[in-house]
């Protein structure tokens, strides 16, 4: 794959990105691809060691190749020296983590630490851009943290804070970062707006210039709305089963209305990942702090937390007590295309099955080692066919191509009992039934 760069002869800015996680690394690679000179800064020694050899510390299709290319072209360098990398840049992007606090709110400790480091090290007018997902008001808070710190250090350096929320999806990170649907830029100065125009000048997508607070709220609101679509369709799926309707058809029919749209209406065993669960909790917490209870989002969360339990009830109804039953679990990452298992539904299911003393075998193309470190007692296999051997029930949890396109005829012969629970409605119920399976999906007519 040779992608090189799209920004020939345009503005070339010097950009430092603090935090080489999913968002930071992908953003850095994308800015380099768009022709800017990028320094990716990371403190974690393991991550740095891998990145310096052009290897990603996580799995994301296509990204490693572009990372390597941008490093070879010397548009992207990797360093662990935060202070040095802050000096002499046009833009510093904060892309560190904002994990959940015990109450659900976002922990801004890492963001604030970077803000203080920036105050100590900046030497000339710099834009400080937040990519991390942060509560409304954080941009203005960062501004005051830096101002106070500069004052304390008796330094006089001009700076602006902007908010550039990220909308990329794991598993599709490369495409989303190179060709985003939209670019949202929150700012409060014309100088900052001009610099951001230069940063994004080679992007053709629609750009919204707005306030810092609006940009921060757009990020949370977008994730909350997408999660709402999923929980809506998941709850409706439960009703469909009782009323003889088929959620897949219902979603298609709804999605034909452009006001509704056909995306994120795929019924299943619930959403996971590092974003939706965390961001919903954070938004609910902001609501409660402001005495505006976000009751819709509370319901969205409740439906999501109970969806796998509702699904496992079907398994229990068919199998009876799970003790000693052989369950084959197909797919463990929170979605296909990534090795990420944060808030993955598979973990909740494994926990439940082990509690019931079921015998679990499992397969995932990318996340086996991560799951093994949490649940060493499971029998991990290298292919779907190995996994289903002698199983009393097969549970499809993550719809990887390798799993959906496995030889289901062989599966039907290898299992102890042809009982199939498709947690993502990824298979054709007609085909599976024709192969002799007793097939259960989510919200489908039997
Ligand atoms: C999500 C958003 O989609 C991105 O726009 C956003 O940038 C990102 O969070 C973030 O805040 O960083 P991501 O968590 O990577 O992206 O993955 P999604 O594709 O949104 O999927 C999230 C979960 O929803 C997965 O578990 C997936 O299986 C589930 N899902 C998705 C459904 O159950 N049904 C659907 O129709 C779609």
mmCIF file of N, CA and C in Angstrom, residues 385-430:
data_model
loop_
_atom_site.group_PDB
_atom_site.id
_atom_site.type_symbol
_atom_site.label_atom_id
_atom_site.label_comp_id
_atom_site.label_asym_id
_atom_site.label_seq_id
_atom_site.Cartn_x
_atom_site.Cartn_y
_atom_site.Cartn_z
ATOM 1 N N UNK A 385 -13.721 -23.629 14.100
ATOM 2 C CA UNK A 385 -14.016 -25.067 14.035
ATOM 3 C C UNK A 385 -13.466 -25.818 15.240
ATOM 4 N N UNK A 386 -12.230 -25.449 15.656
ATOM 5 C CA UNK A 386 -11.661 -26.079 16.865
ATOM 6 C C UNK A 386 -12.516 -25.767 18.090
ATOM 7 N N UNK A 387 -13.041 -24.572 18.120
ATOM 8 C CA UNK A 387 -13.760 -24.096 19.313
ATOM 9 C C UNK A 387 -15.069 -24.847 19.536
ATOM 10 N N UNK A 388 -15.744 -25.171 18.428
ATOM 11 C CA UNK A 388 -17.102 -25.727 18.571
ATOM 12 C C UNK A 388 -17.109 -27.241 18.813
ATOM 13 N N UNK A 389 -15.926 -27.850 18.744
ATOM 14 C CA UNK A 389 -15.834 -29.295 18.895
ATOM 15 C C UNK A 389 -16.557 -29.764 20.166
ATOM 16 N N UNK A 390 -17.548 -30.622 20.016
ATOM 17 C CA UNK A 390 -18.296 -31.204 21.151
ATOM 18 C C UNK A 390 -19.137 -30.211 21.943
ATOM 19 N N UNK A 391 -19.381 -29.025 21.392
ATOM 20 C CA UNK A 391 -20.112 -28.004 22.171
ATOM 21 C C UNK A 391 -21.590 -28.363 22.316
ATOM 22 N N UNK A 392 -22.138 -28.000 23.471
ATOM 23 C CA UNK A 392 -23.585 -28.166 23.673
ATOM 24 C C UNK A 392 -24.336 -26.953 23.118
ATOM 25 N N UNK A 393 -23.626 -25.834 23.017
ATOM 26 C CA UNK A 393 -24.227 -24.635 22.412
ATOM 27 C C UNK A 393 -23.109 -23.747 21.877
ATOM 28 N N UNK A 394 -23.403 -23.085 20.754
ATOM 29 C CA UNK A 394 -22.440 -22.140 20.172
ATOM 30 C C UNK A 394 -23.024 -20.738 20.323
ATOM 31 N N UNK A 395 -22.213 -19.806 20.849
ATOM 32 C CA UNK A 395 -22.657 -18.413 20.997
ATOM 33 C C UNK A 395 -21.814 -17.516 20.102
ATOM 34 N N UNK A 396 -22.450 -16.878 19.134
ATOM 35 C CA UNK A 396 -21.718 -15.909 18.315
ATOM 36 C C UNK A 396 -21.823 -14.546 19.011
ATOM 37 N N UNK A 397 -20.670 -14.027 19.451
ATOM 38 C CA UNK A 397 -20.666 -12.795 20.247
ATOM 39 C C UNK A 397 -20.165 -11.602 19.442
ATOM 40 N N UNK A 398 -19.141 -11.814 18.606
ATOM 41 C CA UNK A 398 -18.599 -10.716 17.778
ATOM 42 C C UNK A 398 -18.535 -11.189 16.326
ATOM 43 N N UNK A 399 -19.086 -10.376 15.449
ATOM 44 C CA UNK A 399 -19.309 -10.807 14.060
ATOM 45 C C UNK A 399 -18.087 -10.597 13.150
ATOM 46 N N UNK A 400 -16.938 -11.150 13.545
ATOM 47 C CA UNK A 400 -15.757 -11.131 12.673
ATOM 48 C C UNK A 400 -16.076 -11.897 11.386
ATOM 49 N N UNK A 401 -15.491 -11.493 10.264
ATOM 50 C CA UNK A 401 -15.693 -12.213 8.996
ATOM 51 C C UNK A 401 -15.304 -13.683 9.131
ATOM 52 N N UNK A 402 -14.160 -13.933 9.810
ATOM 53 C CA UNK A 402 -13.683 -15.314 9.985
ATOM 54 C C UNK A 402 -14.739 -16.191 10.648
ATOM 55 N N UNK A 403 -15.550 -15.564 11.488
ATOM 56 C CA UNK A 403 -16.564 -16.328 12.224
ATOM 57 C C UNK A 403 -17.829 -16.467 11.381
ATOM 58 N N UNK A 404 -18.286 -15.364 10.835
ATOM 59 C CA UNK A 404 -19.520 -15.386 10.026
ATOM 60 C C UNK A 404 -19.344 -16.311 8.818
ATOM 61 N N UNK A 405 -18.145 -16.278 8.216
ATOM 62 C CA UNK A 405 -17.920 -17.062 6.995
ATOM 63 C C UNK A 405 -17.307 -18.444 7.260
ATOM 64 N N UNK A 406 -17.352 -18.877 8.511
ATOM 65 C CA UNK A 406 -16.803 -20.209 8.786
ATOM 66 C C UNK A 406 -17.699 -21.274 8.119
ATOM 67 N N UNK A 407 -17.214 -22.492 8.057
ATOM 68 C CA UNK A 407 -17.985 -23.552 7.406
ATOM 69 C C UNK A 407 -19.027 -24.081 8.402
ATOM 70 N N UNK A 408 -20.220 -23.515 8.338
ATOM 71 C CA UNK A 408 -21.248 -23.840 9.336
ATOM 72 C C UNK A 408 -21.763 -25.272 9.185
ATOM 73 N N UNK A 409 -21.613 -25.808 7.975
ATOM 74 C CA UNK A 409 -22.017 -27.209 7.800
ATOM 75 C C UNK A 409 -21.116 -28.098 8.667
ATOM 76 N N UNK A 410 -19.805 -27.779 8.600
ATOM 77 C CA UNK A 410 -18.862 -28.538 9.448
ATOM 78 C C UNK A 410 -19.148 -28.319 10.921
ATOM 79 N N UNK A 411 -19.487 -27.072 11.239
ATOM 80 C CA UNK A 411 -19.804 -26.777 12.646
ATOM 81 C C UNK A 411 -20.933 -27.690 13.098
ATOM 82 N N UNK A 412 -21.962 -27.810 12.248
ATOM 83 C CA UNK A 412 -23.142 -28.607 12.635
ATOM 84 C C UNK A 412 -22.766 -30.068 12.887
ATOM 85 N N UNK A 413 -21.667 -30.500 12.236
ATOM 86 C CA UNK A 413 -21.249 -31.898 12.440
ATOM 87 C C UNK A 413 -20.313 -32.059 13.639
ATOM 88 N N UNK A 414 -19.591 -30.991 13.967
ATOM 89 C CA UNK A 414 -18.605 -31.087 15.057
ATOM 90 C C UNK A 414 -19.217 -30.933 16.444
ATOM 91 N N UNK A 415 -20.353 -30.211 16.503
ATOM 92 C CA UNK A 415 -20.914 -29.933 17.833
ATOM 93 C C UNK A 415 -21.577 -31.174 18.429
ATOM 94 N N UNK A 416 -21.730 -31.124 19.740
ATOM 95 C CA UNK A 416 -22.443 -32.199 20.421
ATOM 96 C C UNK A 416 -23.940 -32.051 20.164
ATOM 97 N N UNK A 417 -24.373 -30.778 20.126
ATOM 98 C CA UNK A 417 -25.784 -30.481 19.896
ATOM 99 C C UNK A 417 -25.860 -29.244 18.991
ATOM 100 N N UNK A 418 -26.622 -29.271 17.897
ATOM 101 C CA UNK A 418 -26.626 -28.125 16.970
ATOM 102 C C UNK A 418 -27.506 -26.974 17.467
ATOM 103 N N UNK A 419 -27.009 -26.324 18.490
ATOM 104 C CA UNK A 419 -27.765 -25.238 19.124
ATOM 105 C C UNK A 419 -26.955 -23.955 18.968
ATOM 106 N N UNK A 420 -27.533 -23.001 18.252
ATOM 107 C CA UNK A 420 -26.759 -21.813 17.859
ATOM 108 C C UNK A 420 -27.454 -20.529 18.324
ATOM 109 N N UNK A 421 -26.718 -19.709 19.084
ATOM 110 C CA UNK A 421 -27.242 -18.421 19.555
ATOM 111 C C UNK A 421 -26.416 -17.315 18.895
ATOM 112 N N UNK A 422 -27.076 -16.586 18.009
ATOM 113 C CA UNK A 422 -26.381 -15.557 17.226
ATOM 114 C C UNK A 422 -26.642 -14.192 17.870
ATOM 115 N N UNK A 423 -25.688 -13.741 18.660
ATOM 116 C CA UNK A 423 -25.860 -12.499 19.420
ATOM 117 C C UNK A 423 -25.759 -11.243 18.581
ATOM 118 N N UNK A 424 -25.477 -11.382 17.293
ATOM 119 C CA UNK A 424 -25.356 -10.184 16.439
ATOM 120 C C UNK A 424 -26.235 -10.254 15.200
ATOM 121 N N UNK A 425 -27.120 -11.244 15.140
ATOM 122 C CA UNK A 425 -27.945 -11.444 13.939
ATOM 123 C C UNK A 425 -27.081 -11.400 12.676
ATOM 124 N N UNK A 426 -25.932 -12.056 12.768
ATOM 125 C CA UNK A 426 -24.966 -11.974 11.663
ATOM 126 C C UNK A 426 -25.141 -13.108 10.657
ATOM 127 N N UNK A 427 -25.904 -14.125 11.032
ATOM 128 C CA UNK A 427 -26.044 -15.301 10.160
ATOM 129 C C UNK A 427 -27.467 -15.356 9.608
ATOM 130 N N UNK A 428 -27.629 -16.133 8.542
ATOM 131 C CA UNK A 428 -28.971 -16.287 7.981
ATOM 132 C C UNK A 428 -29.685 -17.393 8.758
ATOM 133 N N UNK A 429 -30.809 -17.035 9.387
ATOM 134 C CA UNK A 429 -31.532 -18.036 10.180
ATOM 135 C C UNK A 429 -32.016 -19.169 9.277
ATOM 136 N N UNK A 430 -32.423 -18.835 8.037
ATOM 137 C CA UNK A 430 -32.899 -19.881 7.105
ATOM 138 C C UNK A 430 -31.797 -20.892 6.835
#
